[in-house]
Coordinates of C-alpha atoms in Angstrom, one line a residue:
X900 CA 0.0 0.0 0.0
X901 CA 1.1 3.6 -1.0
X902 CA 1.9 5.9 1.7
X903 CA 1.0 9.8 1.5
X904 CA 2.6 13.2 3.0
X905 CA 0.4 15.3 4.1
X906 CA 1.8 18.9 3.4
X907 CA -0.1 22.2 4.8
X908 CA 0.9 25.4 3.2
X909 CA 3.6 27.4 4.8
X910 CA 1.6 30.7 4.3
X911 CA 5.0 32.3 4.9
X912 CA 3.8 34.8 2.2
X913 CA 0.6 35.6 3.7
X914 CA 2.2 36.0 7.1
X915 CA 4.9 38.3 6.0
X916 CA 1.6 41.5 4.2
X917 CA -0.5 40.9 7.4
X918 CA 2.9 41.6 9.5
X919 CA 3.4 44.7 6.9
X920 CA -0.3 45.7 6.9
X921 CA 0.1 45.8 11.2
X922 CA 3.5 48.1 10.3
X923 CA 1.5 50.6 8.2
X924 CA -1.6 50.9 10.8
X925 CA 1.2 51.2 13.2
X926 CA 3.1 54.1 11.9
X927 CA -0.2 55.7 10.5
X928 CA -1.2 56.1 14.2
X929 CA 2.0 57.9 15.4
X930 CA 1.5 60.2 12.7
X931 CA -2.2 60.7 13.6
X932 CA -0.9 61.4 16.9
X933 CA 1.9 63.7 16.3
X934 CA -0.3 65.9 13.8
X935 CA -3.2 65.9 16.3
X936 CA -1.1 66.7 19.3
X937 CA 2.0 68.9 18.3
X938 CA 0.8 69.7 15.0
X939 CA 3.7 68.4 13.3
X940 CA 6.1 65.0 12.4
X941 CA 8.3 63.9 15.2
X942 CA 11.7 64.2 14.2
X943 CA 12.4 60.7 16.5
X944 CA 9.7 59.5 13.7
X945 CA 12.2 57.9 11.3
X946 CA 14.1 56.1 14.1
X947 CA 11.0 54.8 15.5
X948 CA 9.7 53.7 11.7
X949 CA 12.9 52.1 11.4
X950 CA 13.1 49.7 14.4
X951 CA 9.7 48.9 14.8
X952 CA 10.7 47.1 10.8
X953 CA 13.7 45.9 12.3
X954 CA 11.8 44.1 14.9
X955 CA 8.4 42.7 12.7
X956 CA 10.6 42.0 10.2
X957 CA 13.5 39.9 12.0
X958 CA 10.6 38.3 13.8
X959 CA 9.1 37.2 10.6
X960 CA 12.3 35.9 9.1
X961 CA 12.9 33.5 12.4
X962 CA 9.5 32.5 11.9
X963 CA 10.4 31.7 8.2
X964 CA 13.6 29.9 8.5
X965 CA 13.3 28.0 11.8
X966 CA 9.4 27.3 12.2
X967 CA 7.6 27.2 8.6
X968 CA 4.6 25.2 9.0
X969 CA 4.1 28.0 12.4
X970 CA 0.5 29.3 12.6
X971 CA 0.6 32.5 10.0
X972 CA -1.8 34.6 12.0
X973 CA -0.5 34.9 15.8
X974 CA 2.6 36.9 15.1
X975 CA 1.0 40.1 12.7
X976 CA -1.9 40.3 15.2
X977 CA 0.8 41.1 17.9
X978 CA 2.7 42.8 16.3
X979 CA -0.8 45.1 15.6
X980 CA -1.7 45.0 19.1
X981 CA 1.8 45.9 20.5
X982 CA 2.2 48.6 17.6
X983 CA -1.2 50.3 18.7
X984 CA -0.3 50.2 22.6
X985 CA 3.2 52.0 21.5
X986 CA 1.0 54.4 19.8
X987 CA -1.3 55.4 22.8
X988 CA 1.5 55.0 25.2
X989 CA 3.0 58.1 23.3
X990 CA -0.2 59.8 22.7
X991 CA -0.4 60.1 26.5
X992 CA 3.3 61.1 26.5
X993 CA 2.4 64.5 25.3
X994 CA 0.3 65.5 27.8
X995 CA 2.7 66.0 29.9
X996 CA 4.8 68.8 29.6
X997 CA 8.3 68.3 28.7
X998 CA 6.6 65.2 27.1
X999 CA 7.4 61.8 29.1
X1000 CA 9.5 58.9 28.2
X1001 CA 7.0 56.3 28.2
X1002 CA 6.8 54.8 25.0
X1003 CA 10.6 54.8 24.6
X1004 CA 10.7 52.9 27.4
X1005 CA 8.5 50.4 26.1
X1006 CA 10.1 50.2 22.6
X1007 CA 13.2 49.2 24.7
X1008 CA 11.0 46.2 26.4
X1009 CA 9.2 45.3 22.9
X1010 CA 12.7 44.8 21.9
X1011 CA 13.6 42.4 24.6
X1012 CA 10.8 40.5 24.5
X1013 CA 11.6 40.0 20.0
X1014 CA 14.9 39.1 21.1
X1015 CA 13.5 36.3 23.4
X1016 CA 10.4 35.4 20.8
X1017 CA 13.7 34.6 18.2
X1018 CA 15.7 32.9 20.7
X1019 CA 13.0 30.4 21.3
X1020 CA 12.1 30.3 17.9
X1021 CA 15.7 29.4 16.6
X1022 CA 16.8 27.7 19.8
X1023 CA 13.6 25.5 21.0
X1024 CA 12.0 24.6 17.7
X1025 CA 10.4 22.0 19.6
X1026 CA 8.3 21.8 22.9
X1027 CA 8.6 18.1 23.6
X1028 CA 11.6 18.3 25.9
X1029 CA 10.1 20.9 28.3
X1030 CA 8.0 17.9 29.4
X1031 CA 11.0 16.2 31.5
X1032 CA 11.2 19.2 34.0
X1033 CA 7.6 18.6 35.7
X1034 CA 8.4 19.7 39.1
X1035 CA 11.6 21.9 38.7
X1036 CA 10.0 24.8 36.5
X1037 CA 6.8 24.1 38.9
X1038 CA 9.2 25.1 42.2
X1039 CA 10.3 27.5 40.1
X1040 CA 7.4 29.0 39.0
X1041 CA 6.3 29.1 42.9
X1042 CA 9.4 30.5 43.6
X1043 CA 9.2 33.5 41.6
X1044 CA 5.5 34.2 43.0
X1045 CA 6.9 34.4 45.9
X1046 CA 10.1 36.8 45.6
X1047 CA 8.0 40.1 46.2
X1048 CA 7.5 38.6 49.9
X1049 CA 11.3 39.1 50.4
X1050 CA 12.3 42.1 52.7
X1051 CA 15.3 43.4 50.5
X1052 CA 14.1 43.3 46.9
X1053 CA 10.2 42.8 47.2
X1054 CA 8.2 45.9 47.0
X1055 CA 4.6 47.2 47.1
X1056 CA 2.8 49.3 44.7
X1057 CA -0.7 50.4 44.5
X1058 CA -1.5 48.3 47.9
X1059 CA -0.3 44.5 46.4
X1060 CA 3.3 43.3 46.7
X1061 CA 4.0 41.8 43.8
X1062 CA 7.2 43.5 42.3
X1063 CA 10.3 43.1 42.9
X1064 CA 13.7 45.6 43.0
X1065 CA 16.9 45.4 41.3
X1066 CA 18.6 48.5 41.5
X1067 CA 16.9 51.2 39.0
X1068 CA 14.7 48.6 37.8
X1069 CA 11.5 46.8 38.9
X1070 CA 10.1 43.6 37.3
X1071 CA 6.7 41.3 38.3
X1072 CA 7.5 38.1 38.7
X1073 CA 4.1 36.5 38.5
X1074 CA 4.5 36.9 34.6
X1075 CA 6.9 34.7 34.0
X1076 CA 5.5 32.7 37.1
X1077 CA 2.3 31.9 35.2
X1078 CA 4.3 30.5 31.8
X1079 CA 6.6 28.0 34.4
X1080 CA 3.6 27.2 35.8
X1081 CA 1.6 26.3 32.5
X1082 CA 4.2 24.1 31.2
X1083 CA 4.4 22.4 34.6
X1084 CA 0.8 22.0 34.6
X1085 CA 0.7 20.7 30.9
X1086 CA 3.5 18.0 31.9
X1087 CA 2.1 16.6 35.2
X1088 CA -1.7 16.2 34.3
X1089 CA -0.5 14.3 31.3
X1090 CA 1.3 11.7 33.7
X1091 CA -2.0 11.9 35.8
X1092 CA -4.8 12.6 34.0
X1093 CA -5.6 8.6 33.5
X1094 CA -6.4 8.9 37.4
X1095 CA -8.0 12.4 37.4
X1096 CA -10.4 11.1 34.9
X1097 CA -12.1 8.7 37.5
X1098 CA -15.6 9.7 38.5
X1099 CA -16.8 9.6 41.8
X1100 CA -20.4 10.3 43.0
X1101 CA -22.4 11.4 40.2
X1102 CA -24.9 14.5 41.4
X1103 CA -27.5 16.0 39.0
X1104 CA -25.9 14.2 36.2
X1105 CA -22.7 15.4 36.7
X1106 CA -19.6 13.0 37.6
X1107 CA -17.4 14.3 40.3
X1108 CA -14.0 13.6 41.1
X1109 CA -12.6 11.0 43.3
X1110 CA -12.6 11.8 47.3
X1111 CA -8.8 10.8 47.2
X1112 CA -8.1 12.9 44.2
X1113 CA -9.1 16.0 45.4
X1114 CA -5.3 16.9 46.5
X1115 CA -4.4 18.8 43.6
X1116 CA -7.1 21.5 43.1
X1117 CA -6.9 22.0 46.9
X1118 CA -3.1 22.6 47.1
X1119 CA -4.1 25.0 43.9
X1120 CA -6.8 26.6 45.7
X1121 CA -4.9 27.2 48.9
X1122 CA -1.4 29.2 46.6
X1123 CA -4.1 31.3 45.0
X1124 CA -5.7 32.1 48.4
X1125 CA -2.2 32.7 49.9
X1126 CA -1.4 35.3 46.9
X1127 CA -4.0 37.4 47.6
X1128 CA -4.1 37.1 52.0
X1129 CA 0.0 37.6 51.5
X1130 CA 0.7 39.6 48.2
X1131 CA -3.0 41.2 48.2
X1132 CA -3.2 40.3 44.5
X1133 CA -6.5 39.6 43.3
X1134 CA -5.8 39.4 39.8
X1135 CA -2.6 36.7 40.1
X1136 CA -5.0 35.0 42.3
X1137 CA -7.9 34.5 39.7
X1138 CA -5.6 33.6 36.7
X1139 CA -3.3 30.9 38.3
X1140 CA -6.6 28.8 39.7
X1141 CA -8.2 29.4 36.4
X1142 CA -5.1 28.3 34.4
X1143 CA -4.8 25.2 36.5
X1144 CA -9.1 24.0 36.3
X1145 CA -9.1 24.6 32.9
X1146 CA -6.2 22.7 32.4
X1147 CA -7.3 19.8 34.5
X1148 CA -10.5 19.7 32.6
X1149 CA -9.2 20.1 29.1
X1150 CA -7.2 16.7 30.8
X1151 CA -9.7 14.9 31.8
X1152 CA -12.4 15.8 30.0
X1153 CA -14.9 15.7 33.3
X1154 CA -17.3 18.7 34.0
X1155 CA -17.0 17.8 37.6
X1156 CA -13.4 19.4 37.9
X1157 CA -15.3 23.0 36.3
X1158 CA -18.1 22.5 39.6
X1159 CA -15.8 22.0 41.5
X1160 CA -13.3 24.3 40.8
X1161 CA -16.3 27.5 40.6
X1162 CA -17.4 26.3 44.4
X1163 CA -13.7 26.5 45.3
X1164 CA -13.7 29.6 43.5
X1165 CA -16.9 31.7 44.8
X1166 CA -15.8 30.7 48.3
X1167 CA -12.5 32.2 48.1
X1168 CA -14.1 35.1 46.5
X1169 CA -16.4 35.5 49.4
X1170 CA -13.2 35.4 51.6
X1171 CA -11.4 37.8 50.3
X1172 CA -14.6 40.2 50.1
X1173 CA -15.1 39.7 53.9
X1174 CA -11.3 39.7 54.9
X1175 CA -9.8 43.0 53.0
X1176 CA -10.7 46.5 52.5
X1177 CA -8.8 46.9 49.0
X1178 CA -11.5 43.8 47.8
X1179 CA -14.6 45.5 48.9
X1180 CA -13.2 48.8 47.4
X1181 CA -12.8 47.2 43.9
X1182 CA -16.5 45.0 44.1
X1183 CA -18.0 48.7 45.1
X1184 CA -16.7 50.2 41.9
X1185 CA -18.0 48.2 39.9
X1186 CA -21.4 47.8 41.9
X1187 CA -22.0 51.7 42.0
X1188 CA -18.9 53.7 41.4
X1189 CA -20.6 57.1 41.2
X1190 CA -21.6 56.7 45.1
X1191 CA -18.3 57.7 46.1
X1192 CA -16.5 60.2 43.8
X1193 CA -13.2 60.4 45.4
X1194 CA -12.6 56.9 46.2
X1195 CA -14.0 55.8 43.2
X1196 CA -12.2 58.3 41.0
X1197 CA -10.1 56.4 38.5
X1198 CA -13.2 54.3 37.4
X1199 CA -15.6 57.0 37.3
X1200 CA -12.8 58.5 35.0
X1201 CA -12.9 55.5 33.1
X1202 CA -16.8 55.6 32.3
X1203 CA -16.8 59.5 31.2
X1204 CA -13.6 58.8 29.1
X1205 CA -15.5 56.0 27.1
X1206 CA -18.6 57.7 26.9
X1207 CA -17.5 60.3 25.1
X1208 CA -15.4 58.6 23.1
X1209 CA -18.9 56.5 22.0
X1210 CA -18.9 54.5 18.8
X1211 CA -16.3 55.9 17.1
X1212 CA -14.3 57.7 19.4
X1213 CA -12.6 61.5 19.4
X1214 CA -10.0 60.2 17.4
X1215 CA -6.3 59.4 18.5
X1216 CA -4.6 63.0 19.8
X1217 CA -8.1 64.7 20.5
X1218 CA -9.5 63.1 23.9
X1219 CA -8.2 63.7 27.1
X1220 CA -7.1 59.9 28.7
X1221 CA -4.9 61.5 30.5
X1222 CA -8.0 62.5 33.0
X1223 CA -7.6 58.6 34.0
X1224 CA -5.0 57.7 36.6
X1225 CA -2.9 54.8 35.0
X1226 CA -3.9 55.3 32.0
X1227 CA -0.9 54.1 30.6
X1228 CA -0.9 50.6 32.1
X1229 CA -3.9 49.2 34.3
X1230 CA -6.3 51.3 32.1
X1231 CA -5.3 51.7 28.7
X1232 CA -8.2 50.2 27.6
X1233 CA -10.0 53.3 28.7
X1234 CA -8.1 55.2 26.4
X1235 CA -8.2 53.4 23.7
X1236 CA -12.7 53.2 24.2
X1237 CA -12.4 57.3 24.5
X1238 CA -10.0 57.6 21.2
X1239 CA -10.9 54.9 18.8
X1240 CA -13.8 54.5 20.9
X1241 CA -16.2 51.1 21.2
X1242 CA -15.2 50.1 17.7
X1243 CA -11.4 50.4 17.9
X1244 CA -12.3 48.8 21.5
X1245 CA -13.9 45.9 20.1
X1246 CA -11.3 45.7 17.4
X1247 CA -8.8 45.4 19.6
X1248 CA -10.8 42.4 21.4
X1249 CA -11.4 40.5 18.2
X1250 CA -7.5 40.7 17.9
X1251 CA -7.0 38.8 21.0
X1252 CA -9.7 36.7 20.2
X1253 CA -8.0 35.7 17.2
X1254 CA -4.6 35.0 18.9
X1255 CA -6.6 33.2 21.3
X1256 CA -8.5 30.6 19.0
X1257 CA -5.2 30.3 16.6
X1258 CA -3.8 29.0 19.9
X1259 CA -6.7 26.6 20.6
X1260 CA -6.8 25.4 16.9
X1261 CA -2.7 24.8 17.2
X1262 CA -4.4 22.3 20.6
X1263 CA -6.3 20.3 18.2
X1264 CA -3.8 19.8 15.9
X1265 CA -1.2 18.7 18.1
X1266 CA -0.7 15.2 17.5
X1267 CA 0.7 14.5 21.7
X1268 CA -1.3 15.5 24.7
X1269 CA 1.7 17.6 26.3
X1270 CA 1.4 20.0 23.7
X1271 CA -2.0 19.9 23.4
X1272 CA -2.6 21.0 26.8
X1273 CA 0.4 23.2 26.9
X1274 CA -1.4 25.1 23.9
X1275 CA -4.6 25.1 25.4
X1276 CA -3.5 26.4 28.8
X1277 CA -1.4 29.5 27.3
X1278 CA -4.4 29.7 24.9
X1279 CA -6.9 30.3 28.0
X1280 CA -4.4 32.2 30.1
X1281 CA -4.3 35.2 28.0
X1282 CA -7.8 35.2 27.1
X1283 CA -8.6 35.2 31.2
X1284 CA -6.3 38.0 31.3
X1285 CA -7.6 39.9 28.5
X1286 CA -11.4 39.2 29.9
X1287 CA -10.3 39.8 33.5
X1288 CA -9.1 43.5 32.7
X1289 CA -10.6 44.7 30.2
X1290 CA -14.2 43.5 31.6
X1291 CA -13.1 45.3 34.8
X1292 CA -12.5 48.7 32.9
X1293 CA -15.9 48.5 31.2
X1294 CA -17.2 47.2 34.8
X1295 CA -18.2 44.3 33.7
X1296 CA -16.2 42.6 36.5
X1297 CA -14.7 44.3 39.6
X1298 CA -10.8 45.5 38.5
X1299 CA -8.4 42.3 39.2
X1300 CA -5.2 44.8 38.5
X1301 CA -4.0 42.3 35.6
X1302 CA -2.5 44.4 32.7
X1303 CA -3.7 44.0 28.7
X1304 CA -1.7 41.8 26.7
X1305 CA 0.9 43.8 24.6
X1306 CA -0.2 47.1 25.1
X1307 CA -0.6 48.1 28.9
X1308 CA 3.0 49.7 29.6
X1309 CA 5.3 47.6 31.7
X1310 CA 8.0 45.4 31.1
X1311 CA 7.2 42.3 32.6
X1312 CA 4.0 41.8 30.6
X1313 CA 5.0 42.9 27.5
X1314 CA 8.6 40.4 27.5
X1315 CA 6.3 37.3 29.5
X1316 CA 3.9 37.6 26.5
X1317 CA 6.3 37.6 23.9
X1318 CA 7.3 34.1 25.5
X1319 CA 4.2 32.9 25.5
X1320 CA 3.7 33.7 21.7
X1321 CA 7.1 32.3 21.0
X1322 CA 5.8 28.8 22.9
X1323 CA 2.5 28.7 20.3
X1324 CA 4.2 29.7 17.4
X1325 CA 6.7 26.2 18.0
X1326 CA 3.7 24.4 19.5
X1327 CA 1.6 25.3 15.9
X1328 CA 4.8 24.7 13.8
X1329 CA 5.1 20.9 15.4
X1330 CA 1.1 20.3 15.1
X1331 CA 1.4 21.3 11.3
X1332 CA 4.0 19.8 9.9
X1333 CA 3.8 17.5 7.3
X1334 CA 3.4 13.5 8.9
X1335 CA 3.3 10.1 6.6
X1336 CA -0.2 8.5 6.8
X1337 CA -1.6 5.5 4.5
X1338 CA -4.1 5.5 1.6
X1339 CA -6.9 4.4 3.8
X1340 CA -6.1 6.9 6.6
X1341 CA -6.2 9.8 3.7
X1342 CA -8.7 12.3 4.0
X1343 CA -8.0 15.2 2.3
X1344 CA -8.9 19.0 1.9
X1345 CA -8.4 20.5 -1.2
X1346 CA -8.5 23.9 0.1
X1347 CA -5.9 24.0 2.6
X1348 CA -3.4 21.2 1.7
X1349 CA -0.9 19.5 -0.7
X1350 CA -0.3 16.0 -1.0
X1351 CA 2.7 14.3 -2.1
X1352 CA 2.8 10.6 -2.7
X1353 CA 6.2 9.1 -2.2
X1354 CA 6.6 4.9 -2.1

C-alpha cells in the first residue's frame, strides 16, 4: 500500500503582508498622533519607523527559516496590538509637559521580549523536551510568585506586593511565574490525567472527582488564596486557579473538575470580600462607582472617558485619557474606548480573540497531549487576562489589576507575553507539519493542503 505526506501550506507569504499591513496601521497612528497633538512630524519618527521594521521583520524571518509550517496569524496580530499600545503609550506622553519617556521605554521592552520570541524560535524549535522538568519549573514557578515577599528586593505598589527591585529597575515576577507554571501543569496532568479522569459520586448528572483525588485542586486553591491574604493580589489569584481547572479539565475531560473548581472559586471570592478593605473597594466600583467620587475616581474617569469617546471615538490625539489615573498601564483600555472609541475597543478584542483561538486550533492539531494542553493552557491564560481586565474597565467585573496583553506599559508583561507567543508559534509549527499516513487513513482538503505521494 502507498503511503501519502500530508503537506499544509507554509503561508509564509501571507504572514509576511498581514505583519506589513500591522506596520502601516502602526506608523499611521503615530502620525495621527503627532499631527493631532503637536501639530507636526516627530523628528524621532524615522528612528521609531525604522526599528519597529527591524523588529516585525527579523521576527518574521525567524519564523520563516526555523518554524515554517508556524501558525501565520499569531505573530502580525501582535505585532498590531503591540504597535497600537506604543502608539497610545506616546499619545499620553504628550500631555505631559516636557513630554514623558514612556513609549521609549517600552520600545526598549518590545525589543527584549523580539529578542527572546527569536531565541525560542531558533533555539527550542520543539516543545517536547520541556516535558522532563515537571516539578523543577513548577518550584520554580512558585518561587518567583513568591520573591516580592522578600524584605530586600520585594516591593509594594498600589497596595499588592507583587514586584520586585533590582537596583533602578522593577520587574513582576508572577508573569513569567504563570508560563513556568503552565508548562508544569501541561507536563504533570499528562502523567495523571488517566487517574484524574475517575468519576466519583455522580450528582445532577454530573460525575465528580474522586474523594482521594481532590489533593491537587486544593493545594491549587490554597497558593491562589495565599497570593491574595499575603501579596493582596487579586488578579494573580484568579488567573493561576483558572489556568490550573481549565487545564485539569481540558485533561480529563470531566465537567466535575469545572463544579468544583467554581465552588472553590466563589468561596474564596467570598473570603477575600469579607477579609480586606482593598476587595470590597474594587467590588464597590463596579457595583456603583458614582456613590463615592473620590474613592471611586479612576473608574468614574474611566466611564466618562469612554462615553464620550462613544462608537467611534474622538480620534487618537483629541481626547483627554490622561484624565484617568494609569492610564498608561492598568487602564489603557480606557483610552483606547475614548479615542478609537467602542469600535477600535472591540477591534482590539477580536484581535486577541484571534490570537486566542489560533492557539486553541494549534491544541487540536497537536498530535501529543503535552502539547495539546500546553497550547490550550497559554491559549486560555491570556484570554482570562484579557477578559479579567478589560471586563473590569468597562465594569463588567470588579478591576483584578492584571495588565492588557501587549499594550498596557510595563516590562514584565510585554517580555512574558512575547514568550508565550514564541511557545505557540513552536507548538503550531510541530502540530502542522507534514506527517506520513496511509491510503486508507487519507482524508483530504483541497482547500488547505498539498499532498505528495512518495513509495
Amino acid at each position: 500500500m502507498n503511503s501519502v505526506t500530508v503537506v499544509p501550506r507554509k503561508r509564509r507569504g501571507v504572514e509576511l503582508v498581514l505583519v506589513i499591513f500591522a506596520l502601516v496601521l502602526t506608523l499611521s497612528a503615530y502620525v495621527v498622533v503627532d499631527l493631532n497633538v503637536v501639530g507636526e512630524l516627530s523628528p524621532t519618527l524615522p528612528y521609531l519607523a525604522g526599528s519597529c521594521t527591524l523588529m516585525a521583520v527579523g521576527a518574521h524571518l525567524a519564523v520563516r527559516f526555523r518554524l515554517p509550517y508556524a501558525d501565520p496569524v499569531i505573530l502580525p496580530c501582535v505585532v498590531l496590538l503591540n504597535g497600537l499600545g506604543l502608539a497610545m503609550i506616546h499619545r499620553i506622553d504628550l500631555i505631559s509637559n516636557p513630554p514623558a519617556h514612556g513609549a521609549r521605554q517600552q520600545l526598549i521592552w518590545t525589543a527584549l521580549g523580539v529578542i527572546l520570541f527569536i531565541l525560542i524560535v531558533a533555539v527550542l524549535r520543539d516543545h517536547r523536551p520541556l516535558q522532563r522538568f515537571t516539578y523543577t519549573l513548577g518550584l520554580a514557578g512558585i518561587a518567583l510568585m513568591l520573591l516580592p515577599m522578600l524584605p530586600l528586593i520585594g516591593e509594594e505598589k498600589f497596595g499588592a506586593r507583587i514586584w520586585i527591585h533590582l537596583g533602578p529597575y522593577s520587574f513582576q515576577p508572577a508573569e513569567a511565574a504563570k508560563i513556568l507554571l503552565a508548562i508544569a501543569f501541561a507536563s504533570y496532568l499528562v502523567e495523571k490525567r488517566d487517574v484524574l479522569a475517575l468519576a466519583g459520586y455522580r450528582i445532577l448528572g454530573i460525575d465528580l472527582p474522586r474523594a482521594r483525588d481532590l489533593g491537587p485542586i486544593l493545594l491549587m486553591w490554597l497558593i491562589s488564596l495565599a497570593i491574595l491574604v499575603v501579596q493582596r493580589d487579586l488578579g494573580t489569584s484568579l488567573l493561576f486557579f483558572g489556568l490550573f481547572v481549565m487545564m485539569l479539565y481540558v485533561a480529563t475531560e470531566r465537567a466535575g473538575w469545572v463544579v468544583l473548581g467554581l465552588l472553590l472559586f466563589v468561596a474564596g471570592a467570598w473570603f477575600g470580600f469579607t477579609s480586606f478593605g482593598h476587595v470590597q473597594v474594587r467590588v464597590g466600583a463596579w457595583l456603583d462607582p458614582f456613590s463615592n467620587f473620590d474613592l471611586y475616581y479612576q473608574v468614574i474617569q474611566a466611564q466618562f472617558g469612554m462615553a464620550w469617546g462613544g462608537l467611534l471615538g474622538t480620534g487618537l490625539g483629541l481626547g483627554r485619557p490622561g484624565l484617568t489615573p494609569l492610564a498608561r498601564s492598568d487602564f489603557i483600555a480606557a483610552a483606547i474606548g475614548e479615542e478609537l472609541g467602542v469600535t477600535g475597543l472591540m477591534a482590539v478584542v477580536l484581535l486577541y480573540g484571534l490570537i486566542v483561538a489560533r492557539g486553541l486550533r494549534a491544541s487540536l492539531q497537536c498530535r501529543e497531549p503535552f502539547g495539546k494542553l500546553l497550547a490550550a493552557g497559554l491559549s486560555f491564560a491570556m484570554a482570562l487576562q484579557v477578559f479579567a481586565i478589560i471586563g473590569g474597565v468597562t465594569r463588567l467585573l470588579p478591576l483584578t489589576g492584571l495588565t492588557t496583553p501587549f499594550m498596557s506599559q510595563g516590562g514584565s508583561s510585554l517580555v512574558s507575553n512575547w514568550v508565550v507567543v514564541g511557545l505557540l508559534m513552536v507548538i503550531s509549527h510541530q502540530a502542522r507539519k507534514p506527517i506520513a499516513t496511509l491510503d486508507d487513513d487519507f482524508s483530504p482538503d483541497a482547500q488547505t493542503t498539498q499532498i505528495v505521494r512518495v513509495a
